[in-house]
Short mmCIF file of C-alpha atoms and ligand atoms in Angstrom, two decimals:
data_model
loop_
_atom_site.label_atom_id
_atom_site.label_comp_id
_atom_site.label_asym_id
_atom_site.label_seq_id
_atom_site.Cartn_x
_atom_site.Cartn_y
_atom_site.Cartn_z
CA UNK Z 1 -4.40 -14.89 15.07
CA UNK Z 2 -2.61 -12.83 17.94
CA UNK Z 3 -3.11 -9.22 18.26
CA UNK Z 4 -0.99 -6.78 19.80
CA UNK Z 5 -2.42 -4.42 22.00
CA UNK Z 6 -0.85 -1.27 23.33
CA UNK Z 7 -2.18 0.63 26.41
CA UNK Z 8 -2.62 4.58 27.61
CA UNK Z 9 -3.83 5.42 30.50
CA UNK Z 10 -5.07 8.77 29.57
CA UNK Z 11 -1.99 10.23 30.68
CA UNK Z 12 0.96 9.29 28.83
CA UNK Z 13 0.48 12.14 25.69
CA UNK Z 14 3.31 10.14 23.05
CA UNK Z 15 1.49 6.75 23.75
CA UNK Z 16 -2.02 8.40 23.24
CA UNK Z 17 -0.95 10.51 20.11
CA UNK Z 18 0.41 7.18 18.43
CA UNK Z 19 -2.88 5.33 19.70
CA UNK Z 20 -5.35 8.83 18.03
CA UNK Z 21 -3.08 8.34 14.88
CA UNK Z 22 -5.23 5.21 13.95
CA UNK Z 23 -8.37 7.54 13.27
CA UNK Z 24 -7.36 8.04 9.24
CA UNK Z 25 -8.80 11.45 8.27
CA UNK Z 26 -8.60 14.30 5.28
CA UNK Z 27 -6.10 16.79 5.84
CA UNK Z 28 -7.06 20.86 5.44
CA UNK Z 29 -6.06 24.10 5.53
CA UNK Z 30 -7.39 26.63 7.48
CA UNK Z 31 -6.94 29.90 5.83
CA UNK Z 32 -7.85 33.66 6.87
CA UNK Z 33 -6.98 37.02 6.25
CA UNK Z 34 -6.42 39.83 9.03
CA UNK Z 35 -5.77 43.27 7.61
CA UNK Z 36 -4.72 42.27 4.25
CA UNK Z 37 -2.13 39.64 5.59
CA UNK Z 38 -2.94 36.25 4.86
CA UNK Z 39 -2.70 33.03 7.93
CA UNK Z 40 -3.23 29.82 7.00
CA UNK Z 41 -2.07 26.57 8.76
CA UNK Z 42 -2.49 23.08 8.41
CA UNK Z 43 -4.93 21.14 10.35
CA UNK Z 44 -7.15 17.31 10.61
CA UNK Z 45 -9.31 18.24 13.17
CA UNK Z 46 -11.71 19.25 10.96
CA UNK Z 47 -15.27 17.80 10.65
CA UNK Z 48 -18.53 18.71 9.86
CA UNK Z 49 -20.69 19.14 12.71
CA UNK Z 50 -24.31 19.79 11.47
CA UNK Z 51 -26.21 19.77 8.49
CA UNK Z 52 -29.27 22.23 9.32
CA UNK Z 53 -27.57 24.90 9.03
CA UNK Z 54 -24.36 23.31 7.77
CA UNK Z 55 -21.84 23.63 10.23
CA UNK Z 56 -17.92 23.02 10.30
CA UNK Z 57 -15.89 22.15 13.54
CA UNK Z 58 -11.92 22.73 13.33
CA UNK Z 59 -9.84 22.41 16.35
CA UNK Z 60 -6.93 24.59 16.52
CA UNK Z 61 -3.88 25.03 18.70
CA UNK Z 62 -4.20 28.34 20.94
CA UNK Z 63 -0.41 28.91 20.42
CA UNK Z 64 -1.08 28.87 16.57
CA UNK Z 65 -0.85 32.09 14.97
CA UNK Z 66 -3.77 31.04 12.96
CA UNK Z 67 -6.42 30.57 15.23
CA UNK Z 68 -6.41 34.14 16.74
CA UNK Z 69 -6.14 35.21 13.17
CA UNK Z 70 -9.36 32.98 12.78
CA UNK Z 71 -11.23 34.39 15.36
CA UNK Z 72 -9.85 38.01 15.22
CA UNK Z 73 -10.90 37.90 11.75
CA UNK Z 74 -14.49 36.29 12.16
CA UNK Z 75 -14.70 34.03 8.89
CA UNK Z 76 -12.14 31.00 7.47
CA UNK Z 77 -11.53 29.26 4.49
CA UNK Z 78 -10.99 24.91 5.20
CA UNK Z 79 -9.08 23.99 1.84
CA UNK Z 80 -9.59 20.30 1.87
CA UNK Z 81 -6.15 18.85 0.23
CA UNK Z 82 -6.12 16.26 -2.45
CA UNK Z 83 -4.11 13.19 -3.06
CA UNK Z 84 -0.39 14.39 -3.87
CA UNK Z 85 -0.94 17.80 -2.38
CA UNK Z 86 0.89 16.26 0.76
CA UNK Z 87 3.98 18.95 0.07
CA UNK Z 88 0.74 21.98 1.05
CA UNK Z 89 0.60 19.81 3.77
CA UNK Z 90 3.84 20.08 5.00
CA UNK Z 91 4.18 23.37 3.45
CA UNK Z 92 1.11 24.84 6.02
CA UNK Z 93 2.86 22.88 9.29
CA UNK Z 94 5.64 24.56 9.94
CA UNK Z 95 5.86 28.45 10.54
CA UNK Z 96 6.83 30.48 8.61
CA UNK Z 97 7.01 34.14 7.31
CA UNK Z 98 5.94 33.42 4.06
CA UNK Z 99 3.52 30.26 4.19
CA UNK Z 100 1.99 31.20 0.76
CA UNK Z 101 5.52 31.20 -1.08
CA UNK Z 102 4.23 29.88 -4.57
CA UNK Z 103 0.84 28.31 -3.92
CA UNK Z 104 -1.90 29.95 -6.39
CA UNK Z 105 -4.78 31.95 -4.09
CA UNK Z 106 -8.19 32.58 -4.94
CA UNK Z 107 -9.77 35.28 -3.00
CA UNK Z 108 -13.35 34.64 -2.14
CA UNK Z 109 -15.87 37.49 -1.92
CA UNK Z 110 -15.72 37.82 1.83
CA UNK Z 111 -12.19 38.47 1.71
CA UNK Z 112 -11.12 35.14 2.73
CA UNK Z 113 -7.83 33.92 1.10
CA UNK Z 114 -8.32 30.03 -0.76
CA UNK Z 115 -6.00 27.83 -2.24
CA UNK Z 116 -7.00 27.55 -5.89
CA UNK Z 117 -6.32 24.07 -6.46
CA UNK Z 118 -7.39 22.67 -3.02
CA UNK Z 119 -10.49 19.43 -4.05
CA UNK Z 120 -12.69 21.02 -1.77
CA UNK Z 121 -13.13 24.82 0.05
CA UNK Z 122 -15.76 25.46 2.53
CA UNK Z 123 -16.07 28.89 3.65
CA UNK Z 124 -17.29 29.73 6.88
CA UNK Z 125 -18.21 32.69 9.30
CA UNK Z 126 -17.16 32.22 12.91
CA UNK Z 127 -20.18 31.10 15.23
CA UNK Z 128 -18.63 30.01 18.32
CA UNK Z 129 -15.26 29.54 19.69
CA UNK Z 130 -14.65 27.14 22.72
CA UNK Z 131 -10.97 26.82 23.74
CA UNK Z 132 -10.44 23.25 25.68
CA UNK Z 133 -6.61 22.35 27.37
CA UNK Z 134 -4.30 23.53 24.43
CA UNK Z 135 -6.30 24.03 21.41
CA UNK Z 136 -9.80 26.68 20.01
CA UNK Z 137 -12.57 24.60 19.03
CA UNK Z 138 -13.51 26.77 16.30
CA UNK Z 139 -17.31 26.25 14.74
CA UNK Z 140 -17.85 27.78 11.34
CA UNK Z 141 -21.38 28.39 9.93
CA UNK Z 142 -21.18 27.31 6.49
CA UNK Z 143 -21.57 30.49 3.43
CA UNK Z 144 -20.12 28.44 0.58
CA UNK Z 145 -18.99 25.22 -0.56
CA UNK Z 146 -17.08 23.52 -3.72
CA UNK Z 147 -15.83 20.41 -5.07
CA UNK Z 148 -13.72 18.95 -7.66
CA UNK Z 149 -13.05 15.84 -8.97
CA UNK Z 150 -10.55 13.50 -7.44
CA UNK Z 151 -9.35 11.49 -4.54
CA UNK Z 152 -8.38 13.20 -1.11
CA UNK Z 153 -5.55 13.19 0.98
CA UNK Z 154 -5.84 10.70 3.89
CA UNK Z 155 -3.22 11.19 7.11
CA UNK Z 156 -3.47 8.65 9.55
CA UNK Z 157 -0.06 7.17 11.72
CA UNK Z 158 1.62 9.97 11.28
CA UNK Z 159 1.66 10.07 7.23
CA UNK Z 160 -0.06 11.11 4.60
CA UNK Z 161 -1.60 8.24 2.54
CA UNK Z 162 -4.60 7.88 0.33
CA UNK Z 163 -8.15 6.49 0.79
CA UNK Z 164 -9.27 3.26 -0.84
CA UNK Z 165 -12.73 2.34 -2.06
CA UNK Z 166 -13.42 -0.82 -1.04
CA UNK Z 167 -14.56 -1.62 -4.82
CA UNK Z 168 -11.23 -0.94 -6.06
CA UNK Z 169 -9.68 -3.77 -4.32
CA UNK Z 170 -12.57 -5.78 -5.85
CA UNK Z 171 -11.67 -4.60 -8.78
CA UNK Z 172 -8.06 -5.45 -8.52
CA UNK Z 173 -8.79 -9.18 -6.80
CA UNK Z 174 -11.27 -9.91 -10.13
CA UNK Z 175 -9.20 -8.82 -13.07
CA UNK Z 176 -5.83 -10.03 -11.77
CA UNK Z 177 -7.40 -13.21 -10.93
CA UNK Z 178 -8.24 -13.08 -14.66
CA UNK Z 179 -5.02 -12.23 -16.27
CA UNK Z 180 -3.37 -15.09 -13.88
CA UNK Z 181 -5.88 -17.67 -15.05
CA UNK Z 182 -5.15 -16.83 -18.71
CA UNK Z 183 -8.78 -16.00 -18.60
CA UNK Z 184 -8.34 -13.51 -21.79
CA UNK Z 185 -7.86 -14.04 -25.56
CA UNK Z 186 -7.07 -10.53 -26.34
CA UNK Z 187 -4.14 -9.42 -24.48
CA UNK Z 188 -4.61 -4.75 -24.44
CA UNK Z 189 -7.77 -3.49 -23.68
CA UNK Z 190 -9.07 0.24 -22.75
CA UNK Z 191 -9.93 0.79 -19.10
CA UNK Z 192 -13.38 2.19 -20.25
CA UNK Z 193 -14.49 -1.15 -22.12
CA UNK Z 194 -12.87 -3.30 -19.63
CA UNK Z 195 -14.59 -1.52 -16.77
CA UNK Z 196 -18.10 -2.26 -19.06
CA UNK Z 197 -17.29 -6.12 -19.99
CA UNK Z 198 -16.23 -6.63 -16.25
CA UNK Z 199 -19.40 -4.55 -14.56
CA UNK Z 200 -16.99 -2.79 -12.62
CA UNK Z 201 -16.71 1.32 -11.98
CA UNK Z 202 -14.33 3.09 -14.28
CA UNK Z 203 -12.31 4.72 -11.11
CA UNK Z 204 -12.02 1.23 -9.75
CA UNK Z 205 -10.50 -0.33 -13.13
CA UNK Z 206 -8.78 2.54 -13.62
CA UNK Z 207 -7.05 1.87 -9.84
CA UNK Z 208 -6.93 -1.57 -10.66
CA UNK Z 209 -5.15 -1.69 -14.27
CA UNK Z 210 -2.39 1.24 -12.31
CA UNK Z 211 -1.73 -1.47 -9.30
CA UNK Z 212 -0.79 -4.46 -11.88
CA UNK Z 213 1.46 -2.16 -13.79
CA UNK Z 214 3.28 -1.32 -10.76
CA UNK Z 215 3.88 -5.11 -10.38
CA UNK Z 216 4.28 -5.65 -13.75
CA UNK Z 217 1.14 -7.61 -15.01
CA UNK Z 218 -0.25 -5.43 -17.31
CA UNK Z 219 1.78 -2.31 -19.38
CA UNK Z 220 0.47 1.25 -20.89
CA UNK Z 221 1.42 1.15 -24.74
CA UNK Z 222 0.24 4.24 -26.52
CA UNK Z 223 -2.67 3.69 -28.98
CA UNK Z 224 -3.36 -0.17 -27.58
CA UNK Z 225 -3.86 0.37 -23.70
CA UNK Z 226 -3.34 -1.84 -21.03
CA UNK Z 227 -1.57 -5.14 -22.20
CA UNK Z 228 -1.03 -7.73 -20.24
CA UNK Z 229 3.09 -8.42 -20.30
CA UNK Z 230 4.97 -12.16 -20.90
CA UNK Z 231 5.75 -13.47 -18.11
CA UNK Z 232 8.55 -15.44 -19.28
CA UNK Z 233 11.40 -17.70 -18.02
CA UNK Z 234 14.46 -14.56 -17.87
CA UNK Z 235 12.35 -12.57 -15.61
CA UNK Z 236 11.42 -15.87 -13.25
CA UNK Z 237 14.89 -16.90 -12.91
CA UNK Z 238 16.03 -13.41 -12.19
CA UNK Z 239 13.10 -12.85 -9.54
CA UNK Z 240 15.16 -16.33 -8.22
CA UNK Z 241 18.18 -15.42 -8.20
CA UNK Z 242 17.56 -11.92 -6.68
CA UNK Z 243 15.63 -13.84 -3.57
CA UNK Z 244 18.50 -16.68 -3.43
CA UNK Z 245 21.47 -13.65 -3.06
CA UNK Z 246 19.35 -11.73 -0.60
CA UNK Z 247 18.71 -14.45 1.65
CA UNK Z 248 22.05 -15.86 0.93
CA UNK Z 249 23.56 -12.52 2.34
CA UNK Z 250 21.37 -12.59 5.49
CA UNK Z 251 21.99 -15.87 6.33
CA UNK Z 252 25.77 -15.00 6.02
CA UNK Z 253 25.73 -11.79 7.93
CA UNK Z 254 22.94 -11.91 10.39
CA UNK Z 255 21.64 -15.91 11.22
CA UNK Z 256 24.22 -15.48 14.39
CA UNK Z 257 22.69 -12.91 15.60
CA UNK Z 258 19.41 -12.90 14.39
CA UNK Z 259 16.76 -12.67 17.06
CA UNK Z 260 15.69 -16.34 18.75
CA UNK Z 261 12.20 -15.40 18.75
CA UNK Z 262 11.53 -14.48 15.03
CA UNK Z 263 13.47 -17.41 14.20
CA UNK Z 264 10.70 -19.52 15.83
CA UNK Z 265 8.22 -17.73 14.34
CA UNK Z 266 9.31 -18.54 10.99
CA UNK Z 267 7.99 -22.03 11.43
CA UNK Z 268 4.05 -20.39 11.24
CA UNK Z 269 3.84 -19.28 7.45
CA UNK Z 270 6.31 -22.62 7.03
CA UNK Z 271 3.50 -24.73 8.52
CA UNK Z 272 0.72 -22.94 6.87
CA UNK Z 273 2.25 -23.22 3.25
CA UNK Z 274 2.77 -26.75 3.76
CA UNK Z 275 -0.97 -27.27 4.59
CA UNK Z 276 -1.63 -25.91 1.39
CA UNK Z 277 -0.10 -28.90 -0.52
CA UNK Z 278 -1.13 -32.45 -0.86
CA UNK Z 279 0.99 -34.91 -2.19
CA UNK Z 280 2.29 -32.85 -5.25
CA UNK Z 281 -1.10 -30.78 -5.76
CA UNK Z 282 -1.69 -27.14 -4.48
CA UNK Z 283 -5.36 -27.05 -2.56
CA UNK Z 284 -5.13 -23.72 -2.76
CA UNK Z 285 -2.52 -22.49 -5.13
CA UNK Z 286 -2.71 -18.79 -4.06
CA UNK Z 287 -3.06 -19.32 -0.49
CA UNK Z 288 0.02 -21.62 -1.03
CA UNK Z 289 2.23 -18.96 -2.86
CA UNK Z 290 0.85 -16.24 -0.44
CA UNK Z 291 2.32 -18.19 2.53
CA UNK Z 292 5.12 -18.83 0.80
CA UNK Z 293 6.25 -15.19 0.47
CA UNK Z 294 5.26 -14.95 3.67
CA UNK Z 295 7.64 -17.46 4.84
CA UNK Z 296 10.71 -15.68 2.81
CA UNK Z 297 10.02 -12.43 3.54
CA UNK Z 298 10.10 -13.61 7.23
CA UNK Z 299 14.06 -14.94 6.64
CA UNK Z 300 14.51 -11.64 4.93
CA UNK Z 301 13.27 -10.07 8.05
CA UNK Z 302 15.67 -11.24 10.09
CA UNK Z 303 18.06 -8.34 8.81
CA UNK Z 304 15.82 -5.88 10.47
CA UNK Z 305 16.73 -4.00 7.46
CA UNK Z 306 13.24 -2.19 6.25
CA UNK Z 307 15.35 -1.32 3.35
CA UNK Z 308 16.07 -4.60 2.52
CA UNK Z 309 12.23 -5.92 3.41
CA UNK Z 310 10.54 -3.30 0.62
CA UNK Z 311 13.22 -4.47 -1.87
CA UNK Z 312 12.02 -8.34 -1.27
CA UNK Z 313 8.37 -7.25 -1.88
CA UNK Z 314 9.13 -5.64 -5.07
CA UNK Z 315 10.48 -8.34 -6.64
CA UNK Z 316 6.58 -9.66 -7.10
CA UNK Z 317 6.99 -13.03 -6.36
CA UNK Z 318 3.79 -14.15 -5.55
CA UNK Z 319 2.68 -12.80 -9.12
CA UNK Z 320 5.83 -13.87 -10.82
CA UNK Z 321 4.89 -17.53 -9.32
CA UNK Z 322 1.20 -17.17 -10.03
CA UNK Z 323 1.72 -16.41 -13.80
CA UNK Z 324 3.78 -19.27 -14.25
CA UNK Z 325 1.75 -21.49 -12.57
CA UNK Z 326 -1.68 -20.47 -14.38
CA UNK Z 327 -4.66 -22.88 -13.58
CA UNK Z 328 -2.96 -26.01 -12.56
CA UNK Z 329 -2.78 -27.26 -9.23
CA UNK Z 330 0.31 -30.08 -9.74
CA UNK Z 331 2.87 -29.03 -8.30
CA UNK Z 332 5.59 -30.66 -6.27
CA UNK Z 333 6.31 -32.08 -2.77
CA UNK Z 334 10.26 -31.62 -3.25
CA UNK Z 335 9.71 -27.40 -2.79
CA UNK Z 336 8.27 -28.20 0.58
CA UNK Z 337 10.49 -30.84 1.48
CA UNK Z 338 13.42 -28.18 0.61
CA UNK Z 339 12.34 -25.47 2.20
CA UNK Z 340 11.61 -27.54 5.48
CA UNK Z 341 15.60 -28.26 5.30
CA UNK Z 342 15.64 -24.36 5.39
CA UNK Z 343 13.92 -23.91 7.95
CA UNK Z 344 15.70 -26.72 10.08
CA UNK Z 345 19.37 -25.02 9.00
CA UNK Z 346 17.92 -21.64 9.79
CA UNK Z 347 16.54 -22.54 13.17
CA UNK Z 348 19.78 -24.47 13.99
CA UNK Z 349 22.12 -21.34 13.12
CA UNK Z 350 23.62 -23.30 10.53
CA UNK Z 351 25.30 -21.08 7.80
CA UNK Z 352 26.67 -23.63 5.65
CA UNK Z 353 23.18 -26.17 5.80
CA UNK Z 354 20.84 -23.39 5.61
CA UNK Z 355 22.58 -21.67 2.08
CA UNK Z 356 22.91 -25.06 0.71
CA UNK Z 357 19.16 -25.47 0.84
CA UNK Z 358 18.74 -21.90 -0.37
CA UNK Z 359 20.09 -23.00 -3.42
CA UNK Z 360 18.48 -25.75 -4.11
CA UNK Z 361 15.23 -24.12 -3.73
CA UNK Z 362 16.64 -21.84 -6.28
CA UNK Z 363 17.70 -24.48 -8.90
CA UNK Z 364 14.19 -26.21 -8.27
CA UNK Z 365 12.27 -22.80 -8.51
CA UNK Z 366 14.11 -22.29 -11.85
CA UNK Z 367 13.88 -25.46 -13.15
CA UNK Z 368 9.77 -25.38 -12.60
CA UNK Z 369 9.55 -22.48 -13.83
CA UNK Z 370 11.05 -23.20 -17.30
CA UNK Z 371 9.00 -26.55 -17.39
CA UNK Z 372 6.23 -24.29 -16.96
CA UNK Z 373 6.50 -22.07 -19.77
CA UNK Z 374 7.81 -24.97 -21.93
CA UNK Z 375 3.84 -26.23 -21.14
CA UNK Z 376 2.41 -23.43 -21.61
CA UNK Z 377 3.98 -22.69 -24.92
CA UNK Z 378 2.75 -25.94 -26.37
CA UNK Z 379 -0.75 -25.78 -25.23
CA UNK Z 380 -0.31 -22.29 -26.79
CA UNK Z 381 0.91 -24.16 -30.35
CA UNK Z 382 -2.13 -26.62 -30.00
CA UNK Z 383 -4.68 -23.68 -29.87
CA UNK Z 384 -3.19 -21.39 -32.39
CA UNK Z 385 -3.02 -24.87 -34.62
CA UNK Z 386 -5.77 -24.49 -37.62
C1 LIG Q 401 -1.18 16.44 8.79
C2 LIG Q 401 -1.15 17.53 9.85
C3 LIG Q 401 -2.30 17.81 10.57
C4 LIG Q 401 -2.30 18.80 11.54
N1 LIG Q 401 -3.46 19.05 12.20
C5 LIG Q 401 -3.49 20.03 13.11
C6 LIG Q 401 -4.71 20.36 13.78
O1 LIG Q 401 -5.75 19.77 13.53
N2 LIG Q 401 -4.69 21.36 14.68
C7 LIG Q 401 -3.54 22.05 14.99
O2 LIG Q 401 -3.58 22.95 15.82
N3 LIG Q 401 -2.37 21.78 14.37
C8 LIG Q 401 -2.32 20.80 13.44
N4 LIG Q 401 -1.16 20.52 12.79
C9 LIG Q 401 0.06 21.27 13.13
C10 LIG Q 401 0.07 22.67 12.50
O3 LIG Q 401 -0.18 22.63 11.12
C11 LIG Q 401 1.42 23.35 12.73
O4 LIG Q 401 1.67 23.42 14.11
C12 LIG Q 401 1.49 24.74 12.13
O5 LIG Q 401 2.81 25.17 12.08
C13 LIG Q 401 0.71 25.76 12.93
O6 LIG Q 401 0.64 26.95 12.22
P1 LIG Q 401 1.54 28.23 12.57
O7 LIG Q 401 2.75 28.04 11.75
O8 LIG Q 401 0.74 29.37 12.11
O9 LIG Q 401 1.85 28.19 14.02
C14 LIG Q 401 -1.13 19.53 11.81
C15 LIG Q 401 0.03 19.25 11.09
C16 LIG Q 401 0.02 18.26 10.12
C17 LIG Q 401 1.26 17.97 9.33
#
C-alpha cells in the first residue's frame, strides 16, 4: 500500500501545526483565580511530568491572559474534559469577558476555581515557570487529585474526537460477526449477560451493542434490550436503489469532468473485489463486500462532494449485504462481470454505457437479495418445523 508523506522543514509553522496535530491527546482547562476574579483557558499541552513528587507540565501561550494569571497567582486547577464536554472546550478558547457564563464551579480549598463536572481535576502549586519562543512552560507540583467515571475527550487534527480501547473494536468485530452468521437463537439480550456469555468487558459490549444500532443491526426496546433487527428485502432494495440514484446522478453530472486520475484508481478496489470471487463462490465473503463498498464509494467520490460521500456510508451496505448473505459463500460471477462493464463505461466517460450497467447491478443486487431471504425463510420453516 502507498503512503503519503508530507514534509516540514522546521520552518514552515501551518505545515508543522497540521503535522503536531497527529499526536491525539486529552483536552484541559487551566483554571486560576487572581483577586477573586476567576481565568481559565483551554489548553492540550498538558502532561504529567513526574511521579515522585507528582508533577504536572502545561504549556501556555505568554500572550494568554491565563498564564500570568497562573503564575501571578502561584497555584492552578487542570480540569481534564470528558467526552461531549467539547462545547467547555470551545467555550475556554476564545476570550472572553465572561468565560465562566453558565458552567457550575467548585472552589477548592486553596482558592482555586474548578469546573464541577470536569472527569478529572488536578490541583497544583506553581514550582517552576520556563517561558520558551511564544508560550510559559508552567510545572505544577501536584496537592490534589480526582476522578470520575467515564471516557475523555481526545483532540487530535484539529477536532475533538474520542479515545477507543482497543477491546472495544474486539468487541464489536466478535459480536457482529455473530449476529451476521445467524450465530444466535435468541434474538434481545442485556449488555451485562452478553458481555458474561461472550467474555468480553461490559464498557466494550456496551460500545459495541451502541455501534450496531447506529447501523442498524441491533435496536434498544424497553424491558427486552438489545434485539437484533430483520434485515429484510424493503430495506435491501431501498439501500439499492438509494446507491443506483446517487451514482446515477454523478455519473450524469460529474463523469466529464471527473478527475483522470481517480478514475484510474477506481480499477484497485475493482481488482481486489474480483480476487475475492471464484467462479460463483466468495473466498472471502467480507473481504469481498468490503472491497466492494470500497469500489462504490470510490464512483461516489468522484463528486468531491464530502456531503455526498458520508451519505453513501450511511446507507450500511456492507452490513445490509452481509445480513443477507449469512454463512454462504455462493454467490455469483454475473455481479462482477457487471460491475467490470462499470468500470469500463466509467473509465471511457461514457454516460449512457456506464448508467446502463448501474442498473443492472441494481436489478441483480435486488433480485439476490430477495432470493436470499426467500432461502433463508425456508430454512427458517424447516427449523421451527416440530
Ligand atoms: C483543543 C484546544 C487546545 C488548546 N491548547 C492550548 C494550549 O495547550 N496552550 C495554549 O496556549 N493555548 C491552547 N489553546 C488555545 C487557547 O485555549 C485560546 O487561545 C484561549 O483563548 C486563550 O485564553 P485567553 O482567552 O485567556 O487568551 C487551545 C485551544 C483548543 C481549542
Amino acid at each position: 500500500m502507498s503512503r503519503t508523506t508530507v514534509d516540514c522543514d522546521g520552518k514552515d509553522s501551518v505545515t508543522f501545526r497540521n503535522i503536531a496535530g497527529h499526536l491525539a491527546s486529552g483536552v484541559t482547562v487551566i483554571t486560576t483565580s487572581v483577586g477573586g476574579q476567576a481565568h481559565g483557558m483551554t489548553a492540550s499541552s498538558v502532561t504529567s511530568l513526574s511521579l515522585d513528587p507528582p508533577t504536572m507540565l502545561a504549556c501556555l501561550n505568554r500572550r494568554a491572559p491565563t498564564a500570568d494569571a497562573v503564575q501571578s497567582a502561584g497555584k492552578f486547577g487542570i480540569n481534564i474534559l470528558g467526552s461531549g464536554q467539547e462545547g467547555l472546550a470551545s467555550q475556554f478558547a476564545v476570550p472572553s469577558e465572561d468565560k465562566f457564563r453558565g458552567v457550575a464551579l467548585a472552589t477548592a480549598p486553596e482558592g482555586i476555581p474548578l469546573l464541577a463536572d470536569a472527569h478529572a481535576q488536578i490541583e497544583c502549586e506553581v514550582a517552576d515557570t520556563i517561558d520558551v519562543a511564544t508560550h510559559r512552560i508552567i510545572i505544577g507540583r501536584v496537592v490534589r487529585a480526582r476522578a470520575s467515571e467515564g471516557q475523555p475527550l481526545a483532540y487530535y487534527r484539529g477536532g475533538f474526537g474520542r479515545f477507543q480501547h482497543v477491546d472495544d473494536e474486539r468487541a464489536y468485530d466478535a459480536i457482529r460477526s455473530r449476529i451476521l452468521s445467524g450465530g444466535w437463537v435468541r434474538r434481545c439480550f442485556q449488555g451485562d449477560e452478553l458481555a458474561g456469555e461472550m467474555g468480553i468487558d461490559g464498557s466494550a459490549t456496551f460500545y459495541a451493542l451502541t455501534r450496531l444500532g447506529i447501523e442498524g443491526i441491533v435496536e434498544w426496546r424497553p424491558g427486552e434490550g438489545y434485539c437484533i433487527t430483520e434485515c429484510d428485502v424493503r430495506m435491501a432494495e431501498e439501500a439499492f436503489d438509494a446507491r443506483s440514484t446517487t451514482e446515477l446522478g454523478i455519473i450524469h453530472t460529474c463523469l466529464e469532468h471527473a478527475d483522470q486520475r481517480e478514475i484510474d484508481r477506481l480499477a484497485e478496489p475493482f481488482d481486489a473485489m474480483a480476487a475475492f470471487m471464484v467462479n460463483d463462490t466468495f473466498t472471502d465473503a467480507k473481504a469481498f463486500m468490503e472491497a466492494n463498498f470500497a469500489f462504490h464509494r470510490a464512483i461516489v467520490a468522484l463528486a468531491q462532494n464530502s456531503a455526498l460521500t458520508a451519505g453513501f456510508e450511511r446507507l450500511h451496505l456492507t452490513q445490509i449485504m452481509a445480513r443477507l448473505q449469512g454463512v454462504t459463500t455462493q454467490s455469483s460471477r454475473a455481479f462482477i462481470e457487471v460491475q467490470r462493464r462499470l468500470l469500463e463505461a466509467l473509465q471511457r466517460r461514457d454516460v449512457g454505457g456506464a448508467s446502463e450497467a448501474v442498473r443492472e447491478y441494481t436489478d441483480l443486487a435486488k433480485a439476490r437479495a430477495r432470493q436470499l431471504t426467500e432461502s433463508q425463510s425456508d430454512e427458517q420453516q424447516l427449523t421451527n418445523r416440530p
